[in-house]
Amino acid sequence: MKINAPAKLNLFLEVLSKRKDGYHNIETVMVPVSLFDEITVDESDKVSVECDNKLLSGKNNLAFKAVLQLKSIFPGKIKGASVYIKKKIPVAAGLGGGSSDCAAVLKAVNNIYNLALSSLELKEIGVKLGADVPYFIDTQASLCHGIGDEIKPLKIASKLSFVLINPQVELPTHSVYSSLKTNLTQKPKSINMLLHGLYKGDMADIVNGMFNRLQDVCEKKVPIVRELMAVLCEKGALKAMVSGSGPTVFGVCGTPDDAERIKKEICGNLNFECSVFNVESI
Ligand code: ATP
């Protein structure tokens, strides 16, 4: 069974509070985009995960943990599964690649072994493996609360085009959150303008409503991020910011043609190694 596991972008991310379990309560808008890891899952007597990025092969891969989790719930039905991942989504990049792979494998094993788990049940299993895993079970533009696991689908009036730049530096999510100074007396940024913009297809409201509370911390840890955002805006993106905890930056573009042109202009003109992608919301 072959599956495409998409990346996500956070168009809005506010940190509301720190929880006793160490996680943070957040308010975020996530949209899936057309950048995919390619995953093959087959029935097997044992559990194995191979990845073209050899550092990600084996037991530490979230996909491996996904199979083990289902095997422990259905010991009589599942012996194992062999998973192959062709990694296209940059790793530890704020794009949710590991969580997306994990959700894709949960869904594939559910199908292959006829487990008949509902989407809600898959989300309950997924949240034990990662805060973003439930989001990738249905994978649609959503407003999320809690640790990202309380998901409300959003209607978006029109497709959005983006250019992504990944500076090929890995930035672990926990290091960004642990450096964040949460000031609980500060008023949280309002999400309303973005929600209105998405619903109406109003680009000005979308652009003015986009926000990421983790951006400043990310810029301090990976200073080049600031430069990459400036390049995106200089070339014509309407606004640029960091996705999730970074360090991938994305620019929202007026049209798919703008995105195509901006990507081309950037590709030949950067002084350092970066991966550049031109994607659409899906
Ligand atoms: P998020 O935005 O959800 O915080 P991220 O995009 O920043 O996630 P991931 O690419 O999901 O980060 O990777 C985070 C860590 O998870 C990596 O350092 C990697 O070692 C581990 N990992 C486990 N399985 C995978 C996988 N299938 N793909 C990528 N990383 C994985």
Coordinates of C-alpha atoms and ligand atoms in Angstrom, one line a residue:
M1 CA 0.0 0.0 0.0
K2 CA 1.4 3.4 -1.0
I3 CA 0.5 6.6 0.8
N4 CA 1.6 10.3 0.4
A5 CA 2.1 11.8 3.9
P6 CA 1.8 15.7 3.6
A7 CA 3.6 18.4 5.5
K8 CA 1.7 21.2 7.3
L9 CA 2.2 24.9 7.8
N10 CA 1.1 26.9 10.8
L11 CA -0.5 30.1 9.6
F12 CA -1.1 31.1 13.2
L13 CA 0.4 29.8 16.5
E14 CA -0.2 31.4 19.9
V15 CA 1.1 29.8 23.1
L16 CA -1.7 30.1 25.7
S17 CA -0.2 28.5 28.8
K18 CA 2.2 25.9 30.2
R19 CA 0.7 22.7 31.5
K20 CA 1.8 20.6 34.4
D21 CA 2.8 17.8 32.1
G22 CA 5.4 20.0 30.4
Y23 CA 3.4 20.5 27.2
H24 CA 1.9 23.9 26.2
N25 CA -1.7 24.8 25.4
I26 CA -1.7 26.4 22.0
E27 CA -4.1 28.0 19.5
T28 CA -3.1 27.2 16.0
V29 CA -4.3 27.1 12.4
M30 CA -2.7 24.3 10.4
V31 CA -3.0 23.7 6.7
P32 CA -1.7 20.6 4.8
V33 CA 0.4 21.4 1.8
S34 CA 1.6 19.6 -1.3
L35 CA 5.0 18.4 -0.1
F36 CA 4.9 14.7 0.7
D37 CA 6.9 11.9 2.2
E38 CA 6.2 8.8 0.1
I39 CA 5.4 5.7 2.2
T40 CA 5.0 2.1 1.3
V41 CA 3.5 -0.3 3.9
D42 CA 3.2 -4.1 3.4
E43 CA 2.0 -6.9 5.6
S44 CA 4.9 -8.7 7.3
D45 CA 5.7 -11.2 10.1
K46 CA 7.9 -8.6 11.8
V47 CA 8.0 -4.8 12.3
S48 CA 10.6 -3.0 10.2
V49 CA 11.1 0.6 9.1
E50 CA 13.5 1.6 6.4
C51 CA 14.1 5.1 5.3
D52 CA 16.2 6.6 2.5
N53 CA 17.6 8.9 5.2
K54 CA 19.4 6.1 7.0
L55 CA 19.5 8.1 10.3
L56 CA 15.7 7.6 10.5
S57 CA 15.6 3.9 9.8
G58 CA 14.7 1.5 12.6
K59 CA 13.0 1.6 16.0
N60 CA 13.2 5.3 16.8
N61 CA 11.1 6.2 13.8
L62 CA 7.6 7.2 14.8
A63 CA 6.3 4.9 12.0
F64 CA 7.8 2.0 13.9
K65 CA 6.1 3.1 17.1
A66 CA 2.8 3.4 15.2
V67 CA 3.0 -0.3 14.2
L68 CA 4.0 -1.4 17.7
Q69 CA 1.2 0.5 19.2
L70 CA -1.4 -1.2 17.0
K71 CA 0.2 -4.6 17.5
S72 CA -0.1 -4.2 21.3
I73 CA -3.8 -3.4 20.9
F74 CA -4.5 -6.2 18.4
P75 CA -1.9 -8.9 19.3
G76 CA -3.8 -11.7 17.6
K77 CA -4.5 -9.8 14.4
I78 CA -1.2 -8.1 13.7
K79 CA 2.2 -9.8 13.4
G80 CA 4.0 -6.9 11.9
A81 CA 4.4 -4.5 8.9
S82 CA 7.3 -3.5 6.7
V83 CA 7.4 0.3 6.1
Y84 CA 9.6 2.1 3.6
I85 CA 9.7 6.0 3.8
K86 CA 11.1 8.1 1.0
K87 CA 11.7 11.4 2.9
K88 CA 10.9 14.6 1.1
I89 CA 9.8 16.7 4.1
P90 CA 12.8 18.3 5.9
V91 CA 13.4 16.8 9.3
A92 CA 12.9 18.7 12.6
A93 CA 11.8 21.6 10.5
G94 CA 8.4 22.7 11.8
L95 CA 6.6 20.9 9.0
G96 CA 5.3 18.0 11.0
G97 CA 6.9 15.3 8.9
G98 CA 7.4 12.7 11.6
S99 CA 3.8 13.1 12.9
S100 CA 2.5 12.8 9.3
D101 CA 4.4 9.6 8.6
C102 CA 3.2 8.2 11.9
A103 CA -0.5 9.0 11.1
A104 CA -0.1 7.6 7.6
V105 CA 1.2 4.3 8.9
L106 CA -1.6 4.1 11.5
K107 CA -4.1 4.5 8.7
A108 CA -2.3 2.0 6.4
V109 CA -2.1 -0.7 9.1
N110 CA -5.8 -0.1 10.0
N111 CA -6.7 -0.8 6.3
I112 CA -4.3 -3.7 5.6
Y113 CA -5.4 -5.7 8.7
N114 CA -9.1 -4.6 8.5
L115 CA -9.0 -3.3 12.1
A116 CA -12.0 -1.0 11.4
L117 CA -10.7 1.7 13.7
S118 CA -12.6 5.0 13.3
S119 CA -10.9 8.2 12.7
L120 CA -11.6 9.2 16.3
E121 CA -10.0 6.0 17.6
L122 CA -7.0 6.5 15.4
K123 CA -6.6 10.0 16.8
E124 CA -6.8 8.7 20.4
I125 CA -4.0 6.2 19.6
G126 CA -2.0 8.8 17.7
V127 CA -1.9 11.4 20.5
K128 CA 0.1 9.0 22.6
L129 CA 2.8 9.0 19.9
G130 CA 2.9 12.8 19.3
A131 CA 0.8 16.0 19.8
D132 CA 0.5 16.6 16.0
V133 CA -0.3 13.0 15.0
P134 CA -4.2 13.3 15.5
Y135 CA -4.1 16.3 13.1
F136 CA -2.7 14.1 10.3
I137 CA -5.4 11.5 10.6
D138 CA -7.9 13.6 8.6
T139 CA -5.4 16.2 7.4
Q140 CA -7.4 19.2 6.5
A141 CA -7.2 22.9 7.3
S142 CA -8.1 23.2 10.9
L143 CA -8.2 25.3 14.0
C144 CA -6.5 23.4 16.8
H145 CA -6.4 23.9 20.6
G146 CA -5.1 21.9 23.5
I147 CA -1.6 20.5 22.6
G148 CA -2.8 20.6 19.0
D149 CA -5.0 17.6 19.4
E150 CA -8.4 19.4 19.7
I151 CA -9.2 19.8 16.0
K152 CA -11.9 21.8 14.3
P153 CA -11.9 21.6 10.5
L154 CA -12.0 25.0 8.7
K155 CA -13.5 25.9 5.4
I156 CA -11.0 27.8 3.3
A157 CA -12.5 29.9 0.4
S158 CA -9.6 29.5 -2.0
K159 CA -6.3 27.5 -2.3
L160 CA -3.2 29.3 -1.0
S161 CA 0.2 29.2 -2.7
F162 CA 3.5 29.2 -0.7
V163 CA 7.2 29.2 -1.2
L164 CA 9.1 27.3 1.6
I165 CA 12.8 27.7 2.4
N166 CA 14.4 25.2 4.7
P167 CA 17.9 26.3 5.9
Q168 CA 19.0 22.6 6.4
V169 CA 19.4 23.1 10.1
E170 CA 17.5 20.8 12.4
L171 CA 15.8 22.6 15.3
P172 CA 14.1 20.4 17.9
T173 CA 10.7 21.6 18.9
H174 CA 11.4 21.1 22.7
S175 CA 14.4 23.4 22.6
V176 CA 12.2 26.2 21.2
Y177 CA 9.5 25.8 23.7
S178 CA 11.9 25.6 26.6
S179 CA 13.5 28.9 25.6
L180 CA 10.1 30.6 25.3
K181 CA 9.4 33.1 28.1
T182 CA 5.6 32.9 28.5
N183 CA 4.2 36.0 30.0
L184 CA 0.8 34.9 31.2
T185 CA -0.4 38.4 31.8
Q186 CA 0.1 39.3 28.2
K187 CA -3.1 39.3 26.1
P188 CA -3.0 36.5 23.5
K189 CA -2.9 37.5 19.9
S190 CA -6.4 37.3 18.4
I191 CA -6.9 34.7 15.7
N192 CA -10.1 36.3 14.3
M193 CA -8.7 38.3 11.4
L194 CA -7.0 35.2 10.0
L195 CA -10.2 33.1 10.4
H196 CA -12.2 35.7 8.7
G197 CA -9.7 36.0 5.9
L198 CA -9.6 32.3 5.3
Y199 CA -13.4 32.0 5.3
K200 CA -13.9 34.9 2.9
G201 CA -10.8 34.4 0.8
D202 CA -9.6 37.9 1.8
M203 CA -5.9 38.0 1.2
A204 CA -5.3 41.2 3.2
D205 CA -7.0 39.7 6.3
I206 CA -5.0 36.5 5.9
V207 CA -1.7 38.3 5.6
N208 CA -2.5 40.7 8.6
G209 CA -3.8 37.8 10.7
M210 CA -0.8 35.4 10.3
F211 CA 1.3 35.2 13.4
N212 CA 3.7 32.8 15.2
R213 CA 4.6 33.3 18.9
L214 CA 7.6 31.0 18.5
Q215 CA 9.1 33.1 15.8
D216 CA 11.4 35.3 18.0
V217 CA 12.9 32.3 19.8
C218 CA 13.5 30.6 16.4
E219 CA 15.2 33.7 15.0
K220 CA 17.6 33.8 18.0
K221 CA 18.5 30.1 17.6
V222 CA 18.8 30.2 13.8
P223 CA 19.6 33.8 12.8
I224 CA 19.5 33.1 9.1
V225 CA 15.7 32.7 9.4
R226 CA 15.4 36.5 9.4
E227 CA 17.4 36.8 6.2
L228 CA 15.3 34.1 4.5
M229 CA 12.1 35.9 5.4
A230 CA 13.4 39.2 4.0
V231 CA 14.4 37.4 0.7
L232 CA 10.9 36.0 0.3
C233 CA 9.3 39.4 0.8
E234 CA 11.8 41.2 -1.4
K235 CA 11.0 38.7 -4.2
G236 CA 7.2 39.4 -3.9
A237 CA 5.8 37.1 -1.1
L238 CA 2.9 39.0 0.6
K239 CA 4.2 37.9 4.1
A240 CA 6.8 35.5 5.4
M241 CA 7.1 33.7 8.7
V242 CA 8.3 30.6 10.4
S243 CA 6.2 27.4 10.5
G244 CA 5.7 25.7 13.9
S245 CA 8.9 25.9 15.9
G246 CA 10.9 26.4 12.7
P247 CA 13.4 26.8 11.2
T248 CA 11.5 26.4 7.9
V249 CA 10.2 29.8 6.7
F250 CA 7.3 30.2 4.2
G251 CA 6.0 33.1 2.2
V252 CA 2.4 33.3 1.2
C253 CA 2.0 34.3 -2.4
G254 CA -0.8 36.0 -4.3
T255 CA -1.1 33.4 -7.1
P256 CA 0.5 30.0 -8.0
D257 CA 2.4 31.8 -10.8
D258 CA 3.9 34.3 -8.3
A259 CA 5.0 31.3 -6.1
E260 CA 6.6 29.6 -9.2
R261 CA 8.4 32.8 -10.1
I262 CA 9.6 33.5 -6.6
K263 CA 10.9 30.0 -6.1
K264 CA 12.9 30.2 -9.4
E265 CA 14.4 33.6 -8.5
I266 CA 15.4 32.4 -5.0
C267 CA 16.8 29.1 -6.1
G268 CA 19.7 30.7 -8.1
N269 CA 20.4 33.5 -5.7
L270 CA 21.0 32.2 -2.2
N271 CA 24.6 32.2 -0.8
F272 CA 24.0 29.2 1.4
E273 CA 22.6 25.7 1.1
C274 CA 18.8 25.7 1.4
S275 CA 15.9 23.6 0.2
V276 CA 13.3 25.6 -1.6
F277 CA 9.8 24.3 -2.4
N278 CA 6.8 25.7 -4.2
V279 CA 3.6 24.3 -2.6
E280 CA -0.2 24.7 -2.4
S281 CA -2.7 24.2 0.4
I282 CA -4.5 20.9 -0.1
Ligands
ATP1 P1 6.6 19.4 14.6 O1 6.4 20.5 13.7 O2 5.5 18.4 14.7 O3 7.3 19.8 15.9 P2 9.0 18.8 13.1 O4 8.5 18.9 11.7 O5 9.7 20.0 13.6 O6 7.7 18.4 13.9 P3 9.9 16.1 12.6 O7 10.4 16.2 11.2 O8 8.6 15.5 12.8 O9 9.9 17.6 13.3 O10 11.0 15.4 13.4 C1 11.2 15.6 14.8 C2 12.1 14.4 15.3 O11 11.4 13.2 15.2 C3 13.4 14.3 14.5 O12 14.5 14.8 15.1 C4 13.5 12.8 14.2 O13 14.7 12.2 14.8 C5 12.3 12.1 14.9 N1 11.5 11.3 13.9 C6 11.0 10.1 14.2 N2 10.4 9.6 13.1 C7 10.5 10.4 12.1 C8 10.0 10.5 10.8 N3 9.3 9.5 10.3 N4 10.3 11.6 10.0 C9 11.0 12.6 10.6 N5 11.5 12.6 11.8 C10 11.2 11.5 12.6

